[in-house]
Coordinates of C-alpha atoms and ligand atoms in Angstrom, one line a residue:
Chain A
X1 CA -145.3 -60.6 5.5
X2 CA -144.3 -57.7 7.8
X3 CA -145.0 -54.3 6.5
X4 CA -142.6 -51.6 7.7
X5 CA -144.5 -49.1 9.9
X6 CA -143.4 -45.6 9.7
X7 CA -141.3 -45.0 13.2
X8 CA -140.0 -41.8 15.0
X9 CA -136.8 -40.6 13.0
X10 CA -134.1 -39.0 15.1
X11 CA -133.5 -35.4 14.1
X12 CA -130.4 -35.7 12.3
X13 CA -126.9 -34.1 14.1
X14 CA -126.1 -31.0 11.4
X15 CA -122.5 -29.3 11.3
X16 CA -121.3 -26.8 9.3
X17 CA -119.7 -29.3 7.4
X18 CA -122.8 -31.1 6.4
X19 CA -125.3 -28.3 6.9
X20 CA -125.7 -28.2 2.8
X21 CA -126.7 -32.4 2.6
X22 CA -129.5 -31.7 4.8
X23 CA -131.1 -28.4 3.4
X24 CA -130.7 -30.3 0.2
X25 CA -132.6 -33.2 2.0
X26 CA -135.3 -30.2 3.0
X27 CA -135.8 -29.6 -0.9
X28 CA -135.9 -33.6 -1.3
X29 CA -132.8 -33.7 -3.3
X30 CA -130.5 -36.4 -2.2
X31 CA -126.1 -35.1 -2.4
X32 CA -123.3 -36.7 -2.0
X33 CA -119.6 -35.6 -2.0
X34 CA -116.8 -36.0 -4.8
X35 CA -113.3 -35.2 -4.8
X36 CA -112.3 -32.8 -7.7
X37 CA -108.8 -34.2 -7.3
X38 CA -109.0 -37.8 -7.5
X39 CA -112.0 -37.5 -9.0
X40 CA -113.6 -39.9 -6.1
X41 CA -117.3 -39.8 -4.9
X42 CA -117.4 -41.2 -1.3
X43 CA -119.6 -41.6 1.5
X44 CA -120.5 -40.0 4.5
X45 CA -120.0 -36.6 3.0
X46 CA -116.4 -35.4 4.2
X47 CA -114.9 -31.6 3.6
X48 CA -111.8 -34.0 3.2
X49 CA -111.6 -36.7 0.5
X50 CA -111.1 -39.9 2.3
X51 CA -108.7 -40.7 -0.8
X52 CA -106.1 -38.5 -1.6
X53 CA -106.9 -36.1 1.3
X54 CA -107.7 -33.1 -0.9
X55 CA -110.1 -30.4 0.3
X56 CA -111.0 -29.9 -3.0
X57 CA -114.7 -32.1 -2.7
X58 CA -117.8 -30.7 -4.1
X59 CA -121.2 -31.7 -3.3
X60 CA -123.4 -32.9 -6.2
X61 CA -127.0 -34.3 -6.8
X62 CA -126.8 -38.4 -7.1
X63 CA -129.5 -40.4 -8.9
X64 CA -130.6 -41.6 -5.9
X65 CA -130.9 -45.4 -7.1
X66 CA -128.6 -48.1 -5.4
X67 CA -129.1 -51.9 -4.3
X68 CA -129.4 -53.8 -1.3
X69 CA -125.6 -55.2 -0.6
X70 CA -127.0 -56.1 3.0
X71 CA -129.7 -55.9 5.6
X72 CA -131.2 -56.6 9.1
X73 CA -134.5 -56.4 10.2
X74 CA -134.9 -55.7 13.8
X75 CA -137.5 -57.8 14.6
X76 CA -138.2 -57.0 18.5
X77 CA -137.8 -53.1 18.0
X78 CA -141.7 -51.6 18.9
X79 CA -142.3 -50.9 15.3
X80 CA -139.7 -53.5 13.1
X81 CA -137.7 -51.7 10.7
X82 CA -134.9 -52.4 8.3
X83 CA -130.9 -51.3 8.8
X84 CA -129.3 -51.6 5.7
X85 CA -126.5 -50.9 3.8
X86 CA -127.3 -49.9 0.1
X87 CA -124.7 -49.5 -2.8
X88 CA -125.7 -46.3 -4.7
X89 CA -125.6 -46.4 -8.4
X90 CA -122.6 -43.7 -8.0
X91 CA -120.4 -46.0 -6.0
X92 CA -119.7 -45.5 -2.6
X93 CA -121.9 -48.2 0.0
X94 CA -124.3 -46.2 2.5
X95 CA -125.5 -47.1 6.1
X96 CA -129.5 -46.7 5.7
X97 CA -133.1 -47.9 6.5
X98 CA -135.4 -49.6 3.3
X99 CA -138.2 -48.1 4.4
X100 CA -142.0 -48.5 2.6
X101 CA -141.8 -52.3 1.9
X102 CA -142.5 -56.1 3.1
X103 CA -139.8 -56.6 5.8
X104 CA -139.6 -60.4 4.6
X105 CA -139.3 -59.3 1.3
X106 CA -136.2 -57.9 1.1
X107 CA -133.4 -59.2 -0.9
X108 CA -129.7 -59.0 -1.4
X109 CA -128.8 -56.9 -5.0
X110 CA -132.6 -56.0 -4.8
X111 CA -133.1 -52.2 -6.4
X112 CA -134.0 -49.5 -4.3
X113 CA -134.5 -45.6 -4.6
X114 CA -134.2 -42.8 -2.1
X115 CA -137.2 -41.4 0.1
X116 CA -137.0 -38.5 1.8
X117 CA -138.6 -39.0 5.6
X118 CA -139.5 -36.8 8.5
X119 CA -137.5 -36.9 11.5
X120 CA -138.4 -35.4 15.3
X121 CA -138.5 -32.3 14.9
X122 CA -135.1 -32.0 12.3
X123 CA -134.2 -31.9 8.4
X124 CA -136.1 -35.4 6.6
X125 CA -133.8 -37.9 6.0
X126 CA -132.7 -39.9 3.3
X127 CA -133.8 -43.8 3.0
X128 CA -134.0 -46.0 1.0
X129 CA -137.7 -47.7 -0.6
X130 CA -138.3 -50.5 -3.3
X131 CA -137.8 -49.4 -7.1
Chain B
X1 CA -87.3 -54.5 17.2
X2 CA -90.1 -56.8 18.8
X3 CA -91.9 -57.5 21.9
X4 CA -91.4 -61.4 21.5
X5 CA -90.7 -62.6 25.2
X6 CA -89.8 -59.1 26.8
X7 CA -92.7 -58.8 28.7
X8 CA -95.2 -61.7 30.9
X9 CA -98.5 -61.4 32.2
X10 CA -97.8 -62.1 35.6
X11 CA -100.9 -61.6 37.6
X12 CA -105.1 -61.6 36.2
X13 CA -108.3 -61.4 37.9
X14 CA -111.7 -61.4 37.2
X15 CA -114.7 -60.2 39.6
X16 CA -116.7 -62.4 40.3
X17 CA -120.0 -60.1 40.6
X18 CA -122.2 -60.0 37.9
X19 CA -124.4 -57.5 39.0
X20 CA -123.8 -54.9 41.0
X21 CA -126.0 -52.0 42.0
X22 CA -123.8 -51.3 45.5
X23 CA -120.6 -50.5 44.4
X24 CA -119.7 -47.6 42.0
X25 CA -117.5 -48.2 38.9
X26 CA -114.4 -46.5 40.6
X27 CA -114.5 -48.9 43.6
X28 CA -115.2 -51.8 40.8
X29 CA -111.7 -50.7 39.0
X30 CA -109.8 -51.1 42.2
X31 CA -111.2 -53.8 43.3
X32 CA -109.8 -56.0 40.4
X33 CA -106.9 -54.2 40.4
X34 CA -106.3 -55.5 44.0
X35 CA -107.1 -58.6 42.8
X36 CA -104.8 -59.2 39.9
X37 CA -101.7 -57.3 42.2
X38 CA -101.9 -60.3 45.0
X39 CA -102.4 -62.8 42.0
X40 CA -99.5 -62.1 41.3
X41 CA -97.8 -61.4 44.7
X42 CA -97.4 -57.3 44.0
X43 CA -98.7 -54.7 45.7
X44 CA -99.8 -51.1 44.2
X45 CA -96.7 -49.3 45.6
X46 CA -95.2 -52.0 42.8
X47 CA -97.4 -50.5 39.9
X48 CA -95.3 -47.7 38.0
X49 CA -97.7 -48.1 34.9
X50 CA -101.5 -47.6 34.5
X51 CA -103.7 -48.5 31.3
X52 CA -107.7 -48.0 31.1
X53 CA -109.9 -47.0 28.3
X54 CA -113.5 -45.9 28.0
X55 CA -115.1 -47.4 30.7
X56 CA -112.8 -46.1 33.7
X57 CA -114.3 -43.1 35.2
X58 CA -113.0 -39.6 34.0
X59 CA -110.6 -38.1 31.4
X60 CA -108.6 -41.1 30.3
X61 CA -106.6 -42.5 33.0
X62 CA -106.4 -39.3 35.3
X63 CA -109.0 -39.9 38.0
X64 CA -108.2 -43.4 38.5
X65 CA -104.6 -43.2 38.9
X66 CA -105.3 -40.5 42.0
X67 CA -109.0 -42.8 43.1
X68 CA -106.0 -45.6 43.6
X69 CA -103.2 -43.2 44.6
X70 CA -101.0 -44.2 42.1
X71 CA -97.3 -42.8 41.0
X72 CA -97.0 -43.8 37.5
X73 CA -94.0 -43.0 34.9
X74 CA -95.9 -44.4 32.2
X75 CA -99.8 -44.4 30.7
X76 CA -101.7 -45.0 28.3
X77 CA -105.4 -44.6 27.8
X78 CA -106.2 -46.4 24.5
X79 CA -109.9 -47.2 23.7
X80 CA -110.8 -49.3 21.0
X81 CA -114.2 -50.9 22.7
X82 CA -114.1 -54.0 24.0
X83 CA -110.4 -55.2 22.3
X84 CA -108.8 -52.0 24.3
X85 CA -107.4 -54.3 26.8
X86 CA -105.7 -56.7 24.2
X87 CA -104.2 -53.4 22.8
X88 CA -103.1 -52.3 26.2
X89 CA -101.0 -55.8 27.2
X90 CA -98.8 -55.0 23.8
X91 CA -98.5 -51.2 24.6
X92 CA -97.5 -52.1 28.1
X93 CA -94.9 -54.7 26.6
X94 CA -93.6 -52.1 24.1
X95 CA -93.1 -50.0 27.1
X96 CA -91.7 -52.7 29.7
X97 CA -89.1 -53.3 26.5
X98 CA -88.5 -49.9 26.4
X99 CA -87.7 -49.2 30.2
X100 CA -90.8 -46.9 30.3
X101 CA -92.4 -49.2 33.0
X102 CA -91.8 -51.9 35.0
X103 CA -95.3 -53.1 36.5
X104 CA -98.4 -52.3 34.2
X105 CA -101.5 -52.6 35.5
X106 CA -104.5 -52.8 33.5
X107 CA -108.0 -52.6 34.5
X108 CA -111.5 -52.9 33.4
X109 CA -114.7 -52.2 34.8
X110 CA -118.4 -51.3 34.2
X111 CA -122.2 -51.9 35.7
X112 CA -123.9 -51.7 32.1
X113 CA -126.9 -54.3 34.0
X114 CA -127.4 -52.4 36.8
X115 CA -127.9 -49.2 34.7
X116 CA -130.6 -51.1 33.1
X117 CA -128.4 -50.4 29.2
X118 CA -130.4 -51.9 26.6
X119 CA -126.7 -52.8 25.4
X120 CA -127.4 -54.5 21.6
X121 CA -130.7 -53.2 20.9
X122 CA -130.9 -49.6 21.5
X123 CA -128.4 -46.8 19.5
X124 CA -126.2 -45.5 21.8
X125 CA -126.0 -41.8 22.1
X126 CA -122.2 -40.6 21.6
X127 CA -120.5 -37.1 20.8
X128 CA -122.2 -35.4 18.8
X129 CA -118.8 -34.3 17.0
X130 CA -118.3 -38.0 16.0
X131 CA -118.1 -37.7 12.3
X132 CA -119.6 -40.7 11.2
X133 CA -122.1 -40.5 14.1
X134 CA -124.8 -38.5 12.3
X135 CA -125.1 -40.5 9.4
X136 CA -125.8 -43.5 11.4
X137 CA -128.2 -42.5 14.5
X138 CA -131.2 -41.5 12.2
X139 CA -131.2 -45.0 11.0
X140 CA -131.2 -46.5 14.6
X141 CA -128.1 -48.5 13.6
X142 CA -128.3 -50.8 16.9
X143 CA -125.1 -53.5 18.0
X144 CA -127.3 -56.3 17.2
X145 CA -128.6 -55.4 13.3
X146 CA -125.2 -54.1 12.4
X147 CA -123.6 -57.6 13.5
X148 CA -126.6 -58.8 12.0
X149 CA -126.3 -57.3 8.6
X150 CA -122.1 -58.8 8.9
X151 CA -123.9 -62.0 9.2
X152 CA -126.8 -61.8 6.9
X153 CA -123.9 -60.9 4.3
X154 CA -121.8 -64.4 5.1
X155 CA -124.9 -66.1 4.7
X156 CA -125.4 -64.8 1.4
X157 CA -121.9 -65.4 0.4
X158 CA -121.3 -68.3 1.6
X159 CA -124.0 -70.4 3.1
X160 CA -123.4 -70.1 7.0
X161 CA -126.4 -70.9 8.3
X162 CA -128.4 -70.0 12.1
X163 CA -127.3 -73.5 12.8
X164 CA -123.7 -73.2 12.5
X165 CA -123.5 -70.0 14.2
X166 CA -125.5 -71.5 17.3
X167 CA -122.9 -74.1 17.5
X168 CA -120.8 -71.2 19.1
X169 CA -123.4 -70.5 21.6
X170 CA -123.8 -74.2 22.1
X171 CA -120.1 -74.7 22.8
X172 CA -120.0 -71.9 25.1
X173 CA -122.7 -73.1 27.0
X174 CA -120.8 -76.3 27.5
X175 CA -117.5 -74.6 28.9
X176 CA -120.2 -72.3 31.1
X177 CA -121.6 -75.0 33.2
X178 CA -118.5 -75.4 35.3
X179 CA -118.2 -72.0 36.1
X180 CA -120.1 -71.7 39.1
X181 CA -119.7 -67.4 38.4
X182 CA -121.8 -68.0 35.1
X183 CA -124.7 -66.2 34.7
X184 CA -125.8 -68.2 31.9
X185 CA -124.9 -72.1 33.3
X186 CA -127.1 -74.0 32.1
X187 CA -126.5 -76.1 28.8
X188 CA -127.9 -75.4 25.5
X189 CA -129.0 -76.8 21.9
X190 CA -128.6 -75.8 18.7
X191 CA -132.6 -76.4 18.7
X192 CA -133.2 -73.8 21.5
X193 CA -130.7 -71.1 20.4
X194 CA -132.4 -70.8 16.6
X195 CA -135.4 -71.5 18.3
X196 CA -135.3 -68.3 20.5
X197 CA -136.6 -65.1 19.4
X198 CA -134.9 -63.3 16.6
X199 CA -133.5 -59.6 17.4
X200 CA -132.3 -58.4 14.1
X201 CA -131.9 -60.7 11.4
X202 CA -130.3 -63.4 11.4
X203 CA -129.2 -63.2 15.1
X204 CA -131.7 -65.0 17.7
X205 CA -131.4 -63.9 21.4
X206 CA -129.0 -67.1 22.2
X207 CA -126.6 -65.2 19.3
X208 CA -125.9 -62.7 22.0
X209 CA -123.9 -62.7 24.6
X210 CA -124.7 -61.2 28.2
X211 CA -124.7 -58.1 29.5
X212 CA -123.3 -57.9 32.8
X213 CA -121.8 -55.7 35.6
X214 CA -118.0 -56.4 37.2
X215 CA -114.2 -56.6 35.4
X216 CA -111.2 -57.6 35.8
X217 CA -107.3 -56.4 35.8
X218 CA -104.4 -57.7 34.4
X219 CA -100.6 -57.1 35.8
X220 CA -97.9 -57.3 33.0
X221 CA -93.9 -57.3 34.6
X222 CA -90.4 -57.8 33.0
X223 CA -89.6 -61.2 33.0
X224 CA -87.2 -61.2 35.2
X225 CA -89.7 -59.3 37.8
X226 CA -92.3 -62.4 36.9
X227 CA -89.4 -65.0 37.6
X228 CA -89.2 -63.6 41.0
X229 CA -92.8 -64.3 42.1
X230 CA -92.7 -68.0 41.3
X231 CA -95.8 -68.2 39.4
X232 CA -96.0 -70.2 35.6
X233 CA -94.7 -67.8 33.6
X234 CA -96.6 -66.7 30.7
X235 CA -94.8 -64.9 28.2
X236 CA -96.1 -62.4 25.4
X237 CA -94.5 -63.2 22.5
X238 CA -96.7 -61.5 19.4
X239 CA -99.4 -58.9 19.2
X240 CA -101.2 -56.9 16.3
X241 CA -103.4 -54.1 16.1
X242 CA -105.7 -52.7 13.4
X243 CA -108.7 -50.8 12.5
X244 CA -111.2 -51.7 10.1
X245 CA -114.1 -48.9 9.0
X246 CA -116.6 -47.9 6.1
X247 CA -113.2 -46.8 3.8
X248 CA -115.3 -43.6 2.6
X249 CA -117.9 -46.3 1.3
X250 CA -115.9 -49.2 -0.2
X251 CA -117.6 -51.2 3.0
X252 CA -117.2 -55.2 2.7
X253 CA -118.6 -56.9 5.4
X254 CA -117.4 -60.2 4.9
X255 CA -114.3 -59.3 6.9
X256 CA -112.9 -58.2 10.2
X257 CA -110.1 -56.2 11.4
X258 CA -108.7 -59.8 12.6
X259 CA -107.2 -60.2 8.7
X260 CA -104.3 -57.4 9.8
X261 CA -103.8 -58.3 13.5
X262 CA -104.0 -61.6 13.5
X263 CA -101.0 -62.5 10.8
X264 CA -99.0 -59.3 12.5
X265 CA -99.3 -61.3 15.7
X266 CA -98.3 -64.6 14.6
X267 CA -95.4 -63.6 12.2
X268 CA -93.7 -61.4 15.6
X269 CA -94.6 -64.5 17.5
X270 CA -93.3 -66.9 14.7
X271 CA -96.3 -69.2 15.2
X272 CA -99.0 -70.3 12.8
X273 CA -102.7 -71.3 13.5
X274 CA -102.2 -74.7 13.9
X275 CA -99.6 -74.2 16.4
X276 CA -102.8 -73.0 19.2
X277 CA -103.6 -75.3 21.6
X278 CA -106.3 -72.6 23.1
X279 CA -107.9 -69.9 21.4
X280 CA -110.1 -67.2 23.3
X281 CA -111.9 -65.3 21.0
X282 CA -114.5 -62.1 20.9
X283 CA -117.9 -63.4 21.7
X284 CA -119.9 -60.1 21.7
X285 CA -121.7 -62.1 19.4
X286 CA -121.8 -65.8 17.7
X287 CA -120.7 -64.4 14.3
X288 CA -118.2 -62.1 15.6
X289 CA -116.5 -65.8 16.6
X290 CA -117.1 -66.8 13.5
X291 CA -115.6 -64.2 11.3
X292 CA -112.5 -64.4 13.6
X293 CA -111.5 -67.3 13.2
X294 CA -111.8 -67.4 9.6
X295 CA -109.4 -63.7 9.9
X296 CA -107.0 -65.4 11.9
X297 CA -106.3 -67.8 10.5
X298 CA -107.8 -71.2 11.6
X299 CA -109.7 -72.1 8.5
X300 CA -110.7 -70.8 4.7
X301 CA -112.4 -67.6 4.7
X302 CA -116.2 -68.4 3.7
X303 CA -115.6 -71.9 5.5
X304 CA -116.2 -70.4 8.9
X305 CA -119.5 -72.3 9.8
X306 CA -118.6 -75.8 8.8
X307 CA -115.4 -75.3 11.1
X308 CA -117.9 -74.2 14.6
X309 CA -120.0 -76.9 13.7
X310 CA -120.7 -80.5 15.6
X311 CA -118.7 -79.3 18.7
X312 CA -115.2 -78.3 17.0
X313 CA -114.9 -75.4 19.6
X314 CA -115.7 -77.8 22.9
X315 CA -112.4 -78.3 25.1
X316 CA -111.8 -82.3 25.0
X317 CA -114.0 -82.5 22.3
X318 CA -112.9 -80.2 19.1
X319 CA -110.0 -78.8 17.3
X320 CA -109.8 -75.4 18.8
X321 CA -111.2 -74.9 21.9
X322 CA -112.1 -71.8 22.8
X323 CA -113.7 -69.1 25.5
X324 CA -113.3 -72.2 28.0
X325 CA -115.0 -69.9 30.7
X326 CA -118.3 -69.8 28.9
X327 CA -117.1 -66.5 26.9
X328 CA -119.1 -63.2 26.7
X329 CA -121.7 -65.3 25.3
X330 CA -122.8 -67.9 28.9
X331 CA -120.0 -66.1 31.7
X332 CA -119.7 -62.5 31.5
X333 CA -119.1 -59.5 29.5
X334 CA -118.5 -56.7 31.8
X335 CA -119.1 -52.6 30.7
X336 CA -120.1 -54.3 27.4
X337 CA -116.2 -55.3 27.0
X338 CA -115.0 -58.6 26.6
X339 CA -111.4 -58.2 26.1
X340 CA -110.0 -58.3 29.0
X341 CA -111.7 -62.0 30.0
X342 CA -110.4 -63.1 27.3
X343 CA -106.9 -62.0 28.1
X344 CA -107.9 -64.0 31.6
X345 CA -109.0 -67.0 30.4
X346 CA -105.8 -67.4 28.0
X347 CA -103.5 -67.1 31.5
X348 CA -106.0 -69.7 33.1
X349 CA -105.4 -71.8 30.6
X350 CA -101.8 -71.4 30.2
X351 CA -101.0 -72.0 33.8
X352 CA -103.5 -75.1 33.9
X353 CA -105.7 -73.2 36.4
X354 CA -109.1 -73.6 33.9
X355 CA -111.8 -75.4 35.7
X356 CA -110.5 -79.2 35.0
X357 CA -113.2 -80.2 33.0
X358 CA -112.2 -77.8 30.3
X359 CA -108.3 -77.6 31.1
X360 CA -106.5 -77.8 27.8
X361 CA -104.0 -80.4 28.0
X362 CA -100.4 -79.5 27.9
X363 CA -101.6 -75.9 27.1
X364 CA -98.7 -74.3 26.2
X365 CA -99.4 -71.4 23.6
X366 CA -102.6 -69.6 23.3
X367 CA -104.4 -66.5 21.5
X368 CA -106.6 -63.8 22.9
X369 CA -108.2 -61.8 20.1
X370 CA -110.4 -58.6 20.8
X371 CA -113.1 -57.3 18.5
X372 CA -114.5 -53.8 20.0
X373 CA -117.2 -51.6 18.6
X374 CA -119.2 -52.5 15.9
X375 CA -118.2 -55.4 13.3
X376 CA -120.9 -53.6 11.1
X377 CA -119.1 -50.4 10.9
X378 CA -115.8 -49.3 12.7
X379 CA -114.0 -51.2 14.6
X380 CA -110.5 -52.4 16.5
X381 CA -109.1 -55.7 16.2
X382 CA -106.2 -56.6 18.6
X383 CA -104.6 -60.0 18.4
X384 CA -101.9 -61.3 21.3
X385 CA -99.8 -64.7 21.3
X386 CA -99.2 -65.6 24.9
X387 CA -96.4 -68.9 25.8
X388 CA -95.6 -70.5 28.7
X389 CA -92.4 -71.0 29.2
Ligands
ZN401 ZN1 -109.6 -37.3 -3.7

């Protein structure tokens, strides 16, 4: 068993395209984009839908539950943590860490919900813990 | 309209440093440029085309062209990573078919080791303006555990295991012995690659390839032009490009870019897999090999580690030998961009100038493919069918 140890988050890099996601992070409320058009949610958050290319995207609260379609623990890193990428319950497939857990327990399909964490001095970001 | 046969690599060459803390990246770029010009009996007065990419020094190809005092009618400054340099032999062709050039010259060069670059296992900063940048630097997405969750993924799917995917490193280290320019020479096991420590799950140490200072150039001429200078003449005669990303979250791991280049390169060549007597193939890793080959072509998808297995990648030994110069994974990947050896050791092996104990036999058509950035996320894929005619 490894336990993942809480590590130093990088302040995330905030735009004015993606300024809303992380004040909505700051309340611990987790957003993700969909197009109005197409009718699309897709990840990252994009003024432009990936899809059909309308502007037309709107930001809206997701459940914030998703599974584990993969993972890699880096084993060597001071304090191990997880990178994963984990397919929310909306749709779209997001770049992550699982955070909170056994290291060697992790599993493919295995349920997770979001966590909010502090970064370096920046808005908390979202991860991803055991459900 | 193709590039099939308009175009021949006519001169390559690969530094032989692998470290370097006295020379500066500029002088590194010209020195294999130098190189590859007398390999193939040019000079720079010769060159009327330059291509470079993210590692030459300055905004695209601008300060190189005046650091070598070029005069150039035609550029190009393409960066896709490590396959860039693939890229740049089929936008050189496209040009040398379109008149836009005559002599290309294409260089690469970096000193990643003596900058002390923690290469696969620390996130690189980048421009902040990179869209997709932000939502993966919190996460400390490294080069290693984003390979790693591409292979973590196949082994769920499919069953590779650590031991098939050291069979690349083991087959690499085999070729790597006769290089005497090797920095890893010595001979390895399956046993000691899975047996050395583990980076990022699943990929050991030994699943990595080396991180090394130097480059190389290569010099791509009109045929007629490589006629002249009574050298084998290796022709390019198919090449595909693509780009494979997240696809605003429909990500699938199990795949490269390799599924789009590699058939767009074989159906302008008019060749098939079976038809390659030598394949060199982006070793940034063991399971970037490994998805690659599957991609292109030489076996099932999902099939992949029983094909690497037991040797079938060892020249005189295996079905498809590949990286015959010990790859990025035992010889050298220099500026973190294996592309352009690969390119080099495909010419080696088409003119039979590979070290002799790996020397394909009757080596007469051969495959370069370039994987650059990162498999995990967003990447280029650049396939190129060389002949010698
Ligand atoms: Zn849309």
């Amino acid at each position: 068993m490894m336990q993942a140890a809480d590590r130093k988050i990088a302040a995330p890099i905030v735009n004015v395209e993606t300024e809303p996601f992380w004040k909505a992070a700051a309340e611990g409320r987790f957003l993700i984009k969909r197009c109005t058009d197409c009718g699309k949610p897709h990840w990252y958050p994009r003024a432009v839908c990936p899809f059909c290319m309308s502007a037309a995207t709107v930001w809206e609260e997701a459940s914030g539950r998703g599974t584990i379609y993969s993972y890699s623990v880096a084993r060597r890193a001071p304090e191990p943590y997880a990178v994963a990428y984990v397919t929310l319950e909306e749709g779209p497939t997001m770049l992550t860490n699982v955070v909170d857990c056994d290291l060697d327990a992790l599993a493919f399909g295995q349920a997770v919900v979001v966590t909010f964490k502090p970064s370096d001095g920046g808005y908390p970001v979202p991860m991803f813990r055991p459900a | 309209m193709s590039i099939r046969g308009k175009a021949c690599i006519a001169g390559v060459y690969e530094h032989p440093t692998r470290k370097a803390p006295d020379k500066s990246v500029a002088q590194l770029h010209a020195e294999v440029a130098l190189g590859a010009l007398k390999d193939a009996g040019l000079t720079k007065d010769d060159v009327d085309g330059y291509f470079c990419a993210g590692d030459a020094p300055g905004v695209g190809a601008t300060s190189m062209i005046e650091y070598m005092n070029l005069k150039v009618r035609h550029l190009d400054s393409t960066d896709t990573g490590g396959s860039s340099y693939l890229v740049h032999v089929s936008h050189a062709a496209q040009a040398i078919a379109l008149g836009k050039c005559d002599v290309a010259l294409v260089t690469l060069a970096g000193r990643p080791r003596s900058e002390g670059m923690a290469t696969g296992t620390t996130p690189r900063m980048r421009d902040p303006n990179q869209p997709d940048f932000q939502w993966e630097f919190p996460y400390s997405l490294t080069n290693v555990a984003g390979y790693g969750m591409c292979a973590m993924r196949h082994m769920h799917e499919f069953g590779t295991t650590s031991e098939q995917l050291a069979w690349i490193k083991v087959a690499a280290s085999h070729h790597a012995q006769h290089n005497p320019n090797a920095m890893l020479p010595e001979v390895v096991t399956v046993e000691e690659v899975v047996s050395s420590p583990i980076l990022a799950d699943p990929l050991h140490r030994l699943d990595c390839c080396v991180i090394s200072d130097g480059g190389g150039a290569v010099i791509v001429t009109r045929p007629e032009i490589a006629r002249s200078l009574g050298r084998p003449l290796v022709k390019v005669i198919g090449a595909g490009e693509a780009e494979k990303h997240t696809a605003g979250g429909d990500v699938d791991l199990t795949y490269s870019g390799a599924v789009w280049s590699g058939p767009a390169a074989f159906a302008e060549a008019g060749v098939t897999p079976a038809d390659i007597k030598y394949a060199s193939i982006y070793d940034s890793f063991t399971i970037t090999v490994l998805m690659q080959i599957e991609d292109l072509g030489f076996c099932e998808k999902g099939q992949g580690g029983r094909f690497v297995a037991d040797g079938n990648l060892i020249s005189g030994v295996g079905k498809l030998p590949f990286n015959t110069d010990g790859g990025g994974l035992c010889n050298n990947h220099p500026a973190n961009r294996g592309g352009m050896t690969k390119i080099i050791e495909a010419v080696r092996q088409l003119r039979g100038e590979a070290h002799p104990a790996v020397q394909v036999k009757n080596c007469d058509l051969a495959l370069a493919q370039g994987t650059g950035l990162q498999l995990g996320a967003r990447h280029g894929s650049a396939t190129l069918i060389l002949e010698r005619e």
